[in-house]
Amino acid sequence: MLKHGLDPGDRRRPERLSQPELATRREAMERFLHVAAPQLDQLYNLVCLSGCNVLLTDSEGVVLDQRMSEADAAQFRDWGLWQGADWSEAVQGTNGIGTCLVEGRQVTIHRDEHFHTRNIGMSCMDAPIWGPDGRLLAALDVSSARADQTERYNRLISAQIMQTAKAIEAVFFRASFPDARIVVASDEEGGDAAMLLAVDKDDLAVGATRAARRALGLEREGAIRPRPAADLLGREDEMSGFDKAERAAVARALARAGGNVSAAARALGIGRATMYRRMARLGLGEK
């Protein structure tokens, strides 16, 4: 009420963008929406029987995509849970989407925890999705207005929402670095699935998810300064500098040649005898 001048008793529906405005926003995030779509389908298949509406917003709280039953469509449209609607906290007060984006964390806003009295029949469960640059990219929301939906049931749905949000984040991260190999930056079994590094052909880490940035002390947002992946992952090696790089090049050549030393030597542009000497010096035995 003080910060945004909102009235909790305001019964007006959430404002929606015009079709051209919505199309512009969707076009700006077209690649992300394409990657996220299968995950939205999967999440909806898990929650559809409970009368839930699955929504995906941009970082400003505008709904860009959704999944719902045709039988529930008219009701969700009337509540404003529809593409193009603005659910930012500045416009709607406390609500699942807006509060999730403001606080940058998973939230559940159950019924009368909503700011506007018109929304107190809803339960909204949300999780943030972080972009490859470490910045908040979207919110994933599941909303329901079933009176019999308990807080315990909401917790079960919330766990699935967080899992889906991390899956979308990981898939989009991989798609954002198509020429790099993706390395899981956690050695713990069952660790954070979103803790990923993008490593280029020179074994330099050139990208990192938000979870990996936080765990490894990398730049919080934006492009990261390329660093040797081995340094970030704590791999110890007695070799250093050019010897390490040369050993990696020789090992790759041998692997591509199926262990054939002569073929590997030709690929590297050196003689067979030179290849054997380098293998011996670098600790690589003939396969």
Coordinates of C-alpha atoms in Angstrom, one line a residue:
M1 CA 0.0 0.0 0.0
L2 CA 2.8 2.4 0.9
K3 CA 5.3 1.6 -1.8
H4 CA 3.0 1.0 -4.8
G5 CA -0.2 2.7 -3.8
L6 CA -2.2 -0.5 -4.1
D7 CA -5.7 -1.1 -2.6
P8 CA -6.2 -4.6 -1.3
G9 CA -9.9 -4.3 -1.9
D10 CA -9.5 -3.4 -5.6
R11 CA -11.6 -5.9 -7.5
R12 CA -10.4 -5.1 -11.0
R13 CA -8.9 -7.9 -13.1
P14 CA -5.1 -7.8 -13.8
E15 CA -4.3 -5.7 -16.8
R16 CA -3.2 -7.6 -19.9
L17 CA -0.8 -6.6 -22.7
S18 CA -2.2 -6.1 -26.2
Q19 CA -1.5 -8.9 -28.6
P20 CA 1.3 -7.0 -30.4
E21 CA 2.9 -6.2 -27.0
L22 CA 2.7 -9.8 -26.0
A23 CA 4.0 -11.0 -29.3
T24 CA 7.0 -8.7 -29.0
R25 CA 7.8 -10.1 -25.5
R26 CA 7.4 -13.7 -26.7
E27 CA 9.6 -13.1 -29.7
A28 CA 12.4 -11.7 -27.4
M29 CA 12.4 -15.0 -25.5
E30 CA 11.5 -17.3 -28.4
R31 CA 14.5 -19.6 -27.9
F32 CA 13.9 -19.9 -24.2
L33 CA 10.1 -20.6 -24.6
H34 CA 10.9 -23.3 -27.2
V35 CA 13.3 -25.0 -24.8
A36 CA 10.9 -24.8 -21.9
A37 CA 7.8 -26.0 -23.7
P38 CA 8.4 -29.8 -23.2
Q39 CA 9.1 -29.3 -19.5
L40 CA 5.9 -27.3 -19.1
D41 CA 4.0 -30.1 -20.8
Q42 CA 5.5 -32.7 -18.4
L43 CA 4.7 -30.6 -15.3
Y44 CA 1.2 -30.0 -16.5
N45 CA 0.6 -33.7 -17.0
L46 CA 1.6 -34.2 -13.4
V47 CA -0.7 -31.6 -11.9
C48 CA -3.6 -31.3 -14.4
L49 CA -5.9 -33.6 -12.5
S50 CA -5.9 -31.2 -9.5
G51 CA -7.3 -28.4 -11.6
C52 CA -4.0 -26.4 -11.8
N53 CA -2.9 -23.8 -14.3
V54 CA 0.8 -23.9 -15.2
L55 CA 2.3 -20.5 -16.2
L56 CA 5.7 -19.3 -17.4
T57 CA 6.5 -15.6 -17.1
D58 CA 9.3 -13.3 -18.0
S59 CA 11.5 -11.6 -15.4
E60 CA 8.9 -8.8 -15.1
G61 CA 6.0 -11.1 -14.2
V62 CA 4.2 -11.0 -17.5
V63 CA 2.7 -14.4 -18.4
L64 CA 4.2 -15.6 -21.7
D65 CA 3.0 -19.3 -21.8
Q66 CA 0.6 -21.5 -19.9
R67 CA -1.0 -25.0 -19.8
M68 CA -4.5 -25.6 -18.5
S69 CA -7.6 -27.7 -19.0
E70 CA -10.2 -26.4 -21.5
A71 CA -12.8 -26.9 -18.8
D72 CA -11.0 -24.5 -16.5
A73 CA -9.9 -21.9 -19.1
A74 CA -12.8 -19.5 -18.6
Q75 CA -12.3 -19.4 -14.9
F76 CA -8.5 -18.8 -15.1
R77 CA -9.1 -16.1 -17.7
D78 CA -11.5 -14.4 -15.4
W79 CA -9.0 -14.5 -12.5
G80 CA -6.3 -13.0 -14.8
L81 CA -4.2 -16.1 -14.9
W82 CA -3.7 -15.8 -18.6
Q83 CA -1.1 -15.0 -21.2
G84 CA -0.2 -11.3 -21.3
A85 CA -1.4 -10.6 -17.7
D86 CA 1.0 -8.6 -15.4
W87 CA 1.6 -10.4 -12.1
S88 CA 4.4 -8.3 -10.9
E89 CA 4.4 -7.4 -7.2
A90 CA 4.2 -3.7 -8.1
V91 CA 0.9 -4.3 -9.8
Q92 CA -0.6 -7.2 -7.8
G93 CA 1.0 -6.9 -4.4
T94 CA 2.0 -10.2 -2.7
N95 CA 1.4 -13.1 -5.1
G96 CA 3.3 -16.2 -6.1
I97 CA 4.8 -14.8 -9.4
G98 CA 5.6 -11.3 -8.3
T99 CA 7.0 -12.2 -4.9
C100 CA 9.1 -15.0 -6.3
L101 CA 10.7 -12.6 -8.8
V102 CA 11.3 -9.9 -6.1
E103 CA 12.9 -12.3 -3.7
G104 CA 14.6 -14.5 -6.2
R105 CA 13.5 -17.7 -4.4
Q106 CA 10.9 -20.4 -4.3
V107 CA 7.6 -19.3 -2.7
T108 CA 4.1 -20.5 -2.0
I109 CA 1.4 -17.9 -1.5
H110 CA -1.6 -19.8 0.0
R111 CA -5.0 -18.3 -0.3
D112 CA -5.3 -15.4 2.2
E113 CA -1.6 -14.7 2.1
H114 CA -2.3 -12.8 -1.2
F115 CA -2.4 -9.0 -1.0
H116 CA -5.6 -8.5 -3.1
T117 CA -8.7 -9.9 -1.6
R118 CA -9.9 -11.0 -5.0
N119 CA -7.0 -13.5 -5.1
I120 CA -7.4 -15.1 -1.6
G121 CA -9.2 -18.1 -3.1
M122 CA -5.9 -19.1 -4.9
S123 CA -2.9 -21.1 -4.0
C124 CA 0.2 -20.1 -6.0
M125 CA 3.5 -22.0 -6.0
D126 CA 6.5 -20.6 -7.8
A127 CA 10.2 -21.1 -8.5
P128 CA 12.6 -18.7 -10.2
I129 CA 14.5 -19.7 -13.4
W130 CA 18.0 -18.2 -13.8
G131 CA 19.6 -17.4 -17.2
P132 CA 23.0 -18.5 -18.5
D133 CA 24.3 -15.0 -17.5
G134 CA 23.3 -15.5 -13.9
R135 CA 20.4 -13.1 -14.0
L136 CA 16.8 -13.8 -13.2
L137 CA 15.1 -14.9 -16.4
A138 CA 11.6 -16.2 -15.5
A139 CA 9.2 -17.5 -13.0
L140 CA 7.5 -20.9 -13.2
D141 CA 4.1 -20.9 -11.5
V142 CA 1.4 -23.4 -10.7
S143 CA -1.9 -21.8 -9.5
S144 CA -5.0 -23.5 -8.3
A145 CA -8.3 -22.2 -6.8
R146 CA -9.6 -25.5 -5.4
A147 CA -10.9 -25.0 -1.9
D148 CA -9.8 -28.5 -0.9
Q149 CA -6.2 -27.9 -1.8
T150 CA -4.2 -28.1 1.4
E151 CA -0.9 -26.7 2.3
R152 CA 0.5 -30.2 2.5
Y153 CA -0.5 -30.9 -1.0
N154 CA 1.0 -27.6 -2.1
R155 CA 4.3 -28.7 -0.7
L156 CA 4.3 -31.7 -2.9
I157 CA 3.5 -29.6 -6.0
S158 CA 6.2 -27.1 -5.0
A159 CA 8.9 -29.7 -4.9
Q160 CA 8.0 -30.7 -8.5
I161 CA 7.9 -27.1 -9.6
M162 CA 11.5 -26.5 -8.3
Q163 CA 12.7 -29.7 -10.0
T164 CA 11.1 -28.5 -13.3
A165 CA 12.5 -25.0 -13.0
K166 CA 16.0 -26.4 -12.5
A167 CA 15.5 -28.7 -15.5
I168 CA 14.5 -25.8 -17.7
E169 CA 17.5 -23.8 -16.5
A170 CA 19.9 -26.6 -17.3
V171 CA 18.4 -27.4 -20.7
F172 CA 18.5 -23.7 -21.7
F173 CA 22.1 -23.4 -20.4
R174 CA 23.1 -26.3 -22.6
A175 CA 21.4 -24.7 -25.6
S176 CA 23.1 -21.4 -25.0
F177 CA 26.6 -23.0 -25.4
P178 CA 26.1 -25.4 -28.3
D179 CA 29.8 -25.6 -29.2
A180 CA 31.0 -26.3 -25.6
R181 CA 30.9 -29.4 -23.5
I182 CA 28.8 -29.2 -20.4
V183 CA 30.4 -30.3 -17.1
V184 CA 28.6 -30.9 -13.9
A185 CA 30.4 -28.8 -11.3
S186 CA 29.4 -30.9 -8.3
D187 CA 31.1 -34.1 -7.2
E188 CA 28.3 -34.9 -4.7
E189 CA 26.0 -37.7 -5.6
G190 CA 22.6 -36.2 -6.2
G191 CA 24.0 -32.7 -6.2
D192 CA 22.4 -29.6 -7.7
A193 CA 21.5 -30.5 -11.2
A194 CA 21.7 -26.8 -12.2
M195 CA 25.4 -26.5 -11.2
L196 CA 26.9 -26.6 -14.7
L197 CA 30.0 -25.3 -16.5
A198 CA 30.4 -24.7 -20.2
V199 CA 33.9 -25.7 -21.3
D200 CA 35.4 -24.8 -24.7
K201 CA 37.8 -26.8 -26.8
D202 CA 40.8 -25.4 -24.9
D203 CA 39.4 -26.7 -21.6
L204 CA 38.6 -23.2 -20.5
A205 CA 35.3 -22.6 -18.6
V206 CA 33.4 -20.0 -20.6
G207 CA 30.0 -20.2 -18.9
A208 CA 28.4 -21.1 -15.6
T209 CA 25.0 -21.4 -14.2
R210 CA 24.0 -19.3 -11.2
A211 CA 24.4 -22.3 -8.9
A212 CA 27.9 -23.0 -10.2
R213 CA 28.8 -19.3 -10.1
R214 CA 27.9 -19.1 -6.4
A215 CA 29.6 -22.4 -5.5
L216 CA 32.9 -21.6 -7.4
G217 CA 33.1 -17.9 -6.6
L218 CA 32.7 -16.7 -10.2
E219 CA 31.2 -13.5 -11.4
R220 CA 27.7 -13.2 -10.1
E221 CA 26.2 -11.9 -13.3
G222 CA 27.2 -11.4 -17.0
A223 CA 30.0 -13.1 -18.9
I224 CA 32.6 -14.9 -16.8
R225 CA 36.4 -14.5 -17.3
P226 CA 37.6 -17.7 -18.9
R227 CA 39.5 -20.0 -16.5
P228 CA 41.0 -23.5 -16.8
A229 CA 38.2 -25.9 -15.9
A230 CA 40.6 -28.1 -14.0
D231 CA 41.4 -25.2 -11.7
L232 CA 37.8 -24.5 -10.9
L233 CA 37.0 -28.2 -10.4
G234 CA 40.0 -28.7 -8.1
R235 CA 41.7 -31.4 -10.1
E236 CA 45.3 -31.8 -9.2
D237 CA 47.9 -32.6 -11.8
E238 CA 51.6 -32.8 -11.4
M239 CA 52.1 -31.5 -14.9
S240 CA 51.5 -27.8 -15.7
G241 CA 51.7 -25.3 -18.5
F242 CA 52.6 -26.6 -22.0
D243 CA 53.3 -30.1 -20.8
K244 CA 49.7 -30.5 -19.7
A245 CA 48.3 -29.0 -22.9
E246 CA 50.6 -31.2 -25.0
R247 CA 49.6 -34.4 -23.1
A248 CA 45.9 -33.5 -23.7
A249 CA 46.6 -33.0 -27.4
V250 CA 48.5 -36.3 -27.8
A251 CA 45.9 -38.2 -25.7
R252 CA 43.1 -36.8 -27.9
A253 CA 44.9 -37.8 -31.1
L254 CA 45.4 -41.3 -29.8
A255 CA 41.8 -41.6 -28.8
R256 CA 40.6 -40.4 -32.3
A257 CA 43.0 -42.9 -34.0
G258 CA 41.7 -45.8 -31.8
G259 CA 45.2 -46.2 -30.2
N260 CA 47.0 -46.4 -33.6
V261 CA 50.3 -44.5 -32.9
S262 CA 51.1 -44.1 -36.6
A263 CA 47.7 -42.6 -37.4
A264 CA 47.9 -40.3 -34.4
A265 CA 51.3 -39.1 -35.4
R266 CA 50.2 -38.3 -38.9
A267 CA 47.2 -36.4 -37.4
L268 CA 49.6 -34.3 -35.3
G269 CA 52.0 -33.7 -38.2
I270 CA 55.0 -35.5 -36.5
G271 CA 57.0 -38.6 -37.2
R272 CA 56.3 -42.0 -35.5
A273 CA 59.5 -41.9 -33.6
T274 CA 58.9 -38.4 -32.3
M275 CA 55.4 -39.6 -31.3
Y276 CA 56.8 -42.4 -29.2
R277 CA 59.3 -40.1 -27.5
R278 CA 56.6 -37.7 -26.6
M279 CA 54.4 -40.4 -25.3
A280 CA 57.1 -41.7 -23.1
R281 CA 57.9 -38.2 -21.7
L282 CA 54.2 -37.5 -21.1
G283 CA 53.5 -40.8 -19.5
L284 CA 51.2 -42.1 -22.2
G285 CA 51.6 -45.8 -23.0
E286 CA 50.9 -47.4 -26.4
K287 CA 47.4 -48.8 -26.5

